[in-house]
Amino acid sequence: MRISALPSLPAPPLWLRIVLQAVYPLFGIVMSLLFLVLVPFLLLLWPWDRHLALLRCLFLTVYIMWEDIGLVVECWYLRLRSPRGTSPTWDADHLALIQRALNNVLYTAKKVVGFHIEIEGEMTVGRPGHPLVVISRHAGPADSLAIAWLLAGTAGRIPRIVLADAMLWDPGIAMVLQRLDSYFVPSRSGAGDDRTKGVATLASSLSAKDAMLIFPEGRNWTRERHEDQLRRLKAAGEADRLATAVSRPWVLEARSRGVASMRQHAPDADVMVISHTGLDMISGPAAVIRAVPFRNRLLIRGRTYRSEDVPTDGDAVAEWLDARWGEVNHWVDTRISGREHL
């Protein structure tokens, strides 16, 4: 079960999504049997892999796959109970599904690979009676999973997430998030001129129990992507933006259009800005395996602003977001510098 972006992969058509849902349990059985066949060989790698990191990662992958399959089956069951999705407990039932799945996955990840979350300080999740807009840094493995857990499991809010439409390839996540009215951003090849229209539609429908999550960087931060951003800005002659990017090595440039659309169409929503660090340097499957068991925790800080303290005008939102992103970079830099001196 993953909540992250796969921007290079176009979304599957509806008919293929239905086929994927139908064959997913059978696929799970086949992959589980294959994993069992591989276990003895993976154990033989112990002299070279003393932590059995590859075995742990494959086990966790299979476990997450079955949690995802469980979401598909339970979504089918809820559809049978309410064919038109008009049950008064429709949202609550699906929130319970994702809460349980996230709790199970994060508990198992902690036991198997050492993935654990720590929240810095007291975190408020918006005022009662107000929806919540959540703007987060995007870096390291499973950060979006942790933030979704924070919103659904800790805050008890219904997560309505803005994510790449490539995530429609994941049958379980796609089913439950579609039913919770998340927005799958279309790929650039088929998006037309305005990729924020769906963001605006979703924001205008937020209720007091909802939390709308967006990653304004658009993709996971890595050193390579930050360096690529510097090269592109330099080549384009963007001196001011280049200077800002150089001064903020721990974040990518935040795009303000989606955030501005959220503010304009949900002006009564409180706004939380999430910073996190701990697993920043781990990117890609090979790096994840080398890092297991994780020795650093994923440290999360959330700062919430009242709706009336956050602008709604597009230019003012861009300026406000830029200031917050400078604060996010400073917080990450301070925590990483402190960790390196331990």
Short mmCIF file of C-alpha atoms in Angstrom, two decimals:
data_model
loop_
_atom_site.label_atom_id
_atom_site.label_comp_id
_atom_site.label_asym_id
_atom_site.label_seq_id
_atom_site.Cartn_x
_atom_site.Cartn_y
_atom_site.Cartn_z
CA MET A 1 0.00 0.00 0.00
CA ARG A 2 1.73 3.14 -1.20
CA ILE A 3 0.69 6.74 -1.47
CA SER A 4 3.28 8.38 -3.64
CA ALA A 5 3.84 9.66 -7.13
CA LEU A 6 4.80 7.69 -10.23
CA PRO A 7 4.76 10.60 -12.67
CA SER A 8 6.19 8.77 -15.69
CA LEU A 9 3.46 6.10 -15.74
CA PRO A 10 0.15 7.02 -17.40
CA ALA A 11 -3.08 6.06 -15.65
CA PRO A 12 -4.72 2.78 -16.68
CA PRO A 13 -8.11 3.00 -18.41
CA LEU A 14 -11.24 2.16 -16.40
CA TRP A 15 -11.66 -1.31 -17.90
CA LEU A 16 -8.10 -2.24 -16.95
CA ARG A 17 -8.59 -0.96 -13.39
CA ILE A 18 -11.60 -3.26 -13.05
CA VAL A 19 -9.55 -6.20 -14.36
CA LEU A 20 -6.73 -5.41 -11.92
CA GLN A 21 -9.18 -5.40 -9.01
CA ALA A 22 -10.58 -8.78 -10.09
CA VAL A 23 -7.24 -10.56 -10.53
CA TYR A 24 -5.46 -8.92 -7.57
CA PRO A 25 -6.19 -11.71 -5.03
CA LEU A 26 -4.94 -14.35 -7.48
CA PHE A 27 -1.83 -12.27 -8.15
CA GLY A 28 -1.30 -12.06 -4.39
CA ILE A 29 -1.42 -15.82 -4.03
CA VAL A 30 1.11 -16.31 -6.84
CA MET A 31 3.52 -13.72 -5.44
CA SER A 32 3.23 -15.18 -1.93
CA LEU A 33 4.08 -18.65 -3.18
CA LEU A 34 7.04 -17.24 -5.09
CA PHE A 35 8.23 -15.48 -1.94
CA LEU A 36 8.03 -18.75 0.04
CA VAL A 37 10.14 -20.47 -2.62
CA LEU A 38 12.74 -17.70 -2.36
CA VAL A 39 12.97 -17.67 1.45
CA PRO A 40 15.57 -20.50 1.78
CA PHE A 41 17.82 -18.83 -0.80
CA LEU A 42 17.46 -15.45 0.90
CA LEU A 43 18.47 -17.04 4.20
CA LEU A 44 21.62 -18.33 2.51
CA LEU A 45 22.63 -14.73 1.89
CA TRP A 46 23.17 -14.20 5.63
CA PRO A 47 27.01 -14.17 5.44
CA TRP A 48 26.77 -11.18 3.05
CA ASP A 49 23.52 -9.69 4.35
CA ARG A 50 23.82 -9.97 8.13
CA HIS A 51 20.60 -8.01 8.73
CA LEU A 52 18.67 -10.09 6.16
CA ALA A 53 17.57 -6.76 4.73
CA LEU A 54 16.43 -8.17 1.39
CA LEU A 55 14.33 -10.83 3.11
CA ARG A 56 12.78 -8.23 5.41
CA CYS A 57 11.95 -5.90 2.53
CA LEU A 58 10.38 -8.65 0.44
CA PHE A 59 8.35 -9.87 3.41
CA LEU A 60 7.10 -6.34 4.07
CA THR A 61 6.26 -5.91 0.39
CA VAL A 62 4.17 -9.08 0.40
CA TYR A 63 2.48 -8.04 3.64
CA ILE A 64 1.61 -4.59 2.26
CA MET A 65 0.27 -6.22 -0.89
CA TRP A 66 -2.15 -8.30 1.22
CA GLU A 67 -3.27 -5.22 3.15
CA ASP A 68 -3.94 -3.63 -0.23
CA ILE A 69 -5.87 -6.69 -1.40
CA GLY A 70 -7.84 -6.47 1.84
CA LEU A 71 -8.85 -2.92 0.91
CA VAL A 72 -10.16 -4.16 -2.45
CA VAL A 73 -12.21 -6.95 -0.87
CA GLU A 74 -13.61 -4.71 1.85
CA CYS A 75 -14.48 -2.03 -0.70
CA TRP A 76 -16.41 -4.66 -2.67
CA TYR A 77 -18.26 -5.63 0.51
CA LEU A 78 -19.18 -2.02 1.27
CA ARG A 79 -20.44 -1.64 -2.31
CA LEU A 80 -22.65 -4.69 -1.88
CA ARG A 81 -24.07 -3.17 1.29
CA SER A 82 -24.69 0.16 -0.42
CA PRO A 83 -24.70 -0.23 -4.24
CA ARG A 84 -25.17 3.51 -4.84
CA GLY A 85 -22.79 4.64 -2.10
CA THR A 86 -25.59 6.43 -0.24
CA SER A 87 -25.15 4.74 3.12
CA PRO A 88 -25.07 7.30 5.98
CA THR A 89 -21.87 5.64 7.20
CA TRP A 90 -20.22 5.47 3.74
CA ASP A 91 -17.39 7.92 4.54
CA ALA A 92 -16.92 6.61 8.08
CA ASP A 93 -16.74 3.01 6.85
CA HIS A 94 -14.03 3.85 4.32
CA LEU A 95 -12.14 5.98 6.82
CA ALA A 96 -12.15 2.98 9.17
CA LEU A 97 -10.71 0.83 6.36
CA ILE A 98 -7.80 3.14 5.69
CA GLN A 99 -7.17 3.73 9.41
CA ARG A 100 -6.93 0.01 10.06
CA ALA A 101 -4.73 -0.64 7.01
CA LEU A 102 -2.35 2.22 7.85
CA ASN A 103 -2.10 1.15 11.50
CA ASN A 104 -1.32 -2.44 10.45
CA VAL A 105 1.25 -1.44 7.83
CA LEU A 106 3.11 1.00 10.07
CA TYR A 107 3.12 -1.43 13.02
CA THR A 108 4.52 -4.19 10.80
CA ALA A 109 7.05 -1.85 9.16
CA LYS A 110 8.33 -0.86 12.60
CA LYS A 111 8.78 -4.49 13.64
CA VAL A 112 10.27 -5.71 10.36
CA VAL A 113 12.46 -2.86 9.06
CA GLY A 114 12.57 -0.40 11.96
CA PHE A 115 10.43 2.27 10.29
CA HIS A 116 8.99 4.45 13.03
CA ILE A 117 7.47 7.89 13.36
CA GLU A 118 8.02 10.56 15.97
CA ILE A 119 6.02 13.78 16.19
CA GLU A 120 7.91 16.82 17.39
CA GLY A 121 6.07 18.96 19.92
CA GLU A 122 2.32 19.34 20.15
CA MET A 123 0.55 19.04 16.83
CA THR A 124 -2.82 20.68 16.31
CA VAL A 125 -4.93 19.55 13.38
CA GLY A 126 -7.18 22.53 12.85
CA ARG A 127 -10.17 23.89 14.70
CA PRO A 128 -13.45 22.00 15.07
CA GLY A 129 -15.91 23.12 12.44
CA HIS A 130 -13.17 23.97 9.93
CA PRO A 131 -11.80 21.75 7.16
CA LEU A 132 -8.04 21.37 7.02
CA VAL A 133 -5.64 21.92 4.14
CA VAL A 134 -2.30 20.13 4.61
CA ILE A 135 0.81 21.20 2.70
CA SER A 136 3.77 18.87 3.09
CA ARG A 137 7.38 18.43 2.13
CA HIS A 138 7.91 15.28 0.05
CA ALA A 139 11.11 13.30 0.76
CA GLY A 140 12.22 9.81 1.69
CA PRO A 141 10.40 6.46 1.58
CA ALA A 142 6.81 6.22 2.87
CA ASP A 143 6.50 9.86 3.97
CA SER A 144 3.10 10.19 2.32
CA LEU A 145 2.00 6.98 4.05
CA ALA A 146 3.03 8.44 7.40
CA ILE A 147 1.21 11.72 6.79
CA ALA A 148 -1.95 9.92 5.68
CA TRP A 149 -1.74 7.90 8.91
CA LEU A 150 -1.31 11.12 10.87
CA LEU A 151 -4.45 12.62 9.35
CA ALA A 152 -6.65 9.52 9.37
CA GLY A 153 -5.40 7.62 12.40
CA THR A 154 -4.29 10.40 14.75
CA ALA A 155 -6.47 13.35 13.73
CA GLY A 156 -9.51 11.28 12.75
CA ARG A 157 -10.00 13.40 9.62
CA ILE A 158 -10.98 11.99 6.25
CA PRO A 159 -7.89 12.32 4.01
CA ARG A 160 -8.65 13.74 0.58
CA ILE A 161 -5.33 13.58 -1.21
CA VAL A 162 -3.99 15.23 -4.35
CA LEU A 163 -1.77 12.62 -6.00
CA ALA A 164 -0.58 11.47 -9.42
CA ASP A 165 -3.06 9.50 -11.51
CA ALA A 166 -0.39 6.80 -11.90
CA MET A 167 -1.50 5.68 -8.42
CA LEU A 168 -4.64 4.33 -10.10
CA TRP A 169 -2.47 1.29 -10.89
CA ASP A 170 -2.68 0.40 -7.18
CA PRO A 171 -6.12 -1.28 -6.90
CA GLY A 172 -6.60 -0.97 -3.13
CA ILE A 173 -5.41 2.60 -2.68
CA ALA A 174 -7.21 3.70 -5.85
CA MET A 175 -10.55 2.24 -4.72
CA VAL A 176 -10.60 3.64 -1.20
CA LEU A 177 -9.20 7.07 -2.10
CA GLN A 178 -11.57 7.48 -5.04
CA ARG A 179 -14.46 6.76 -2.71
CA LEU A 180 -13.08 9.34 -0.28
CA ASP A 181 -13.04 11.84 -3.18
CA SER A 182 -9.31 12.26 -3.54
CA TYR A 183 -8.04 13.88 -6.74
CA PHE A 184 -5.76 11.98 -9.10
CA VAL A 185 -3.89 14.63 -11.08
CA PRO A 186 -3.84 13.69 -14.79
CA SER A 187 -0.51 13.24 -16.51
CA ARG A 188 0.81 16.19 -18.49
CA SER A 189 0.21 14.41 -21.78
CA GLY A 190 -3.54 14.44 -21.27
CA ALA A 191 -4.12 17.18 -18.76
CA GLY A 192 -4.82 20.17 -20.99
CA ASP A 193 -3.85 23.63 -19.82
CA ASP A 194 -5.32 23.67 -16.32
CA ARG A 195 -4.23 20.89 -13.98
CA THR A 196 -5.74 22.68 -10.95
CA LYS A 197 -9.40 22.37 -12.00
CA GLY A 198 -9.80 19.11 -10.07
CA VAL A 199 -8.03 20.64 -7.07
CA ALA A 200 -10.55 23.49 -7.09
CA THR A 201 -13.50 21.10 -7.36
CA LEU A 202 -12.24 19.00 -4.47
CA ALA A 203 -11.44 22.02 -2.29
CA SER A 204 -14.90 23.50 -2.81
CA SER A 205 -16.49 20.26 -1.55
CA LEU A 206 -14.52 19.98 1.71
CA SER A 207 -16.52 19.48 4.88
CA ALA A 208 -15.49 20.20 8.46
CA LYS A 209 -14.28 16.62 8.96
CA ASP A 210 -11.97 16.57 5.92
CA ALA A 211 -8.23 17.10 5.47
CA MET A 212 -6.99 17.83 1.94
CA LEU A 213 -3.35 16.89 1.44
CA ILE A 214 -1.06 18.26 -1.27
CA PHE A 215 2.68 18.05 -1.94
CA PRO A 216 3.53 21.35 -3.69
CA GLU A 217 6.97 20.14 -4.78
CA GLY A 218 5.21 17.60 -6.98
CA ARG A 219 7.79 14.86 -6.41
CA ASN A 220 10.13 13.42 -3.81
CA TRP A 221 13.15 15.53 -2.89
CA THR A 222 16.52 13.93 -3.62
CA ARG A 223 19.97 15.49 -3.90
CA GLU A 224 19.98 14.64 -7.61
CA ARG A 225 16.65 16.35 -8.22
CA HIS A 226 17.74 19.42 -6.31
CA GLU A 227 20.94 19.63 -8.34
CA ASP A 228 18.93 19.16 -11.55
CA GLN A 229 16.66 22.02 -10.45
CA LEU A 230 19.71 24.27 -9.99
CA ARG A 231 20.99 23.39 -13.47
CA ARG A 232 17.63 24.15 -15.08
CA LEU A 233 17.26 27.49 -13.31
CA LYS A 234 20.81 28.46 -14.24
CA ALA A 235 20.25 27.51 -17.88
CA ALA A 236 17.01 29.54 -17.94
CA GLY A 237 18.75 32.61 -16.50
CA GLU A 238 16.45 32.67 -13.45
CA ALA A 239 18.95 34.36 -11.15
CA ASP A 240 16.60 35.15 -8.26
CA ARG A 241 14.98 31.71 -8.21
CA LEU A 242 18.42 30.11 -8.53
CA ALA A 243 19.71 32.04 -5.52
CA THR A 244 16.68 30.95 -3.49
CA ALA A 245 17.10 27.31 -4.54
CA VAL A 246 20.81 27.37 -3.64
CA SER A 247 19.93 28.67 -0.17
CA ARG A 248 17.37 25.87 0.32
CA PRO A 249 19.21 22.59 -0.27
CA TRP A 250 16.62 20.43 1.55
CA VAL A 251 13.53 21.30 -0.47
CA LEU A 252 12.50 21.55 -4.09
CA GLU A 253 10.76 24.65 -5.38
CA ALA A 254 7.15 24.72 -4.18
CA ARG A 255 4.53 25.31 -6.85
CA SER A 256 1.83 27.65 -5.62
CA ARG A 257 -1.00 27.18 -8.15
CA GLY A 258 -2.54 24.15 -6.46
CA VAL A 259 -2.24 25.68 -3.00
CA ALA A 260 -3.75 28.96 -4.27
CA SER A 261 -6.65 27.05 -5.80
CA MET A 262 -7.26 25.29 -2.49
CA ARG A 263 -7.26 28.59 -0.61
CA GLN A 264 -9.58 30.30 -3.07
CA HIS A 265 -12.13 27.48 -3.03
CA ALA A 266 -11.83 26.54 0.66
CA PRO A 267 -11.22 29.91 2.33
CA ASP A 268 -12.56 28.69 5.70
CA ALA A 269 -10.03 25.84 5.89
CA ASP A 270 -7.24 26.02 8.45
CA VAL A 271 -3.82 25.27 6.94
CA MET A 272 -1.17 22.91 8.28
CA VAL A 273 2.40 22.97 6.97
CA ILE A 274 4.28 19.72 7.57
CA SER A 275 8.05 19.39 7.76
CA HIS A 276 9.76 16.04 8.19
CA THR A 277 13.19 14.51 8.09
CA GLY A 278 15.09 11.39 9.06
CA LEU A 279 15.01 9.27 5.91
CA ASP A 280 15.80 12.02 3.38
CA MET A 281 18.89 10.38 1.91
CA ILE A 282 17.15 7.09 1.14
CA SER A 283 15.83 7.01 -2.42
CA GLY A 284 15.24 4.00 -4.60
CA PRO A 285 14.85 0.29 -3.75
CA ALA A 286 18.58 -0.40 -3.47
CA ALA A 287 19.09 2.45 -1.00
CA VAL A 288 16.13 1.25 1.07
CA ILE A 289 17.56 -2.27 1.30
CA ARG A 290 20.99 -0.94 2.29
CA ALA A 291 19.40 1.17 5.06
CA VAL A 292 17.46 -1.70 6.68
CA PRO A 293 17.04 -1.81 9.62
CA PHE A 294 16.35 1.94 9.73
CA ARG A 295 18.29 3.62 12.50
CA ASN A 296 16.72 7.06 12.13
CA ARG A 297 13.09 7.76 12.87
CA LEU A 298 10.85 9.82 10.62
CA LEU A 299 10.55 13.06 12.59
CA ILE A 300 7.46 15.11 11.72
CA ARG A 301 6.51 18.63 12.70
CA GLY A 302 3.20 20.24 11.85
CA ARG A 303 2.42 23.93 12.22
CA THR A 304 -1.21 24.98 11.80
CA TYR A 305 -2.43 28.42 10.77
CA ARG A 306 -5.96 29.72 11.19
CA SER A 307 -7.81 30.25 7.92
CA GLU A 308 -8.05 33.99 8.45
CA ASP A 309 -4.25 34.23 8.78
CA VAL A 310 -3.54 32.70 5.36
CA PRO A 311 -4.11 34.72 2.16
CA THR A 312 -6.43 33.62 -0.64
CA ASP A 313 -5.17 35.88 -3.45
CA GLY A 314 -2.92 33.96 -5.86
CA ASP A 315 0.13 36.25 -5.68
CA ALA A 316 -0.16 36.57 -1.89
CA VAL A 317 -0.46 32.78 -1.56
CA ALA A 318 2.73 32.34 -3.61
CA GLU A 319 4.58 34.75 -1.33
CA TRP A 320 3.17 33.12 1.81
CA LEU A 321 4.07 29.61 0.58
CA ASP A 322 7.59 30.70 -0.33
CA ALA A 323 8.11 32.02 3.21
CA ARG A 324 6.82 28.78 4.71
CA TRP A 325 9.09 26.74 2.44
CA GLY A 326 12.07 28.71 3.69
CA GLU A 327 11.03 27.78 7.23
CA VAL A 328 10.65 24.12 6.25
CA ASN A 329 14.18 24.09 4.79
CA HIS A 330 15.58 25.75 7.92
CA TRP A 331 13.86 23.24 10.22
CA VAL A 332 15.15 20.28 8.20
CA ASP A 333 18.66 21.74 8.04
CA THR A 334 18.70 22.27 11.81
CA ARG A 335 17.58 18.70 12.55
CA ILE A 336 20.01 17.14 10.06
CA SER A 337 22.91 19.23 11.38
CA GLY A 338 22.06 18.15 14.92
CA ARG A 339 21.90 14.50 13.90
CA GLU A 340 25.24 14.65 12.12
CA HIS A 341 26.91 16.02 15.26
CA LEU A 342 25.62 13.28 17.55
#
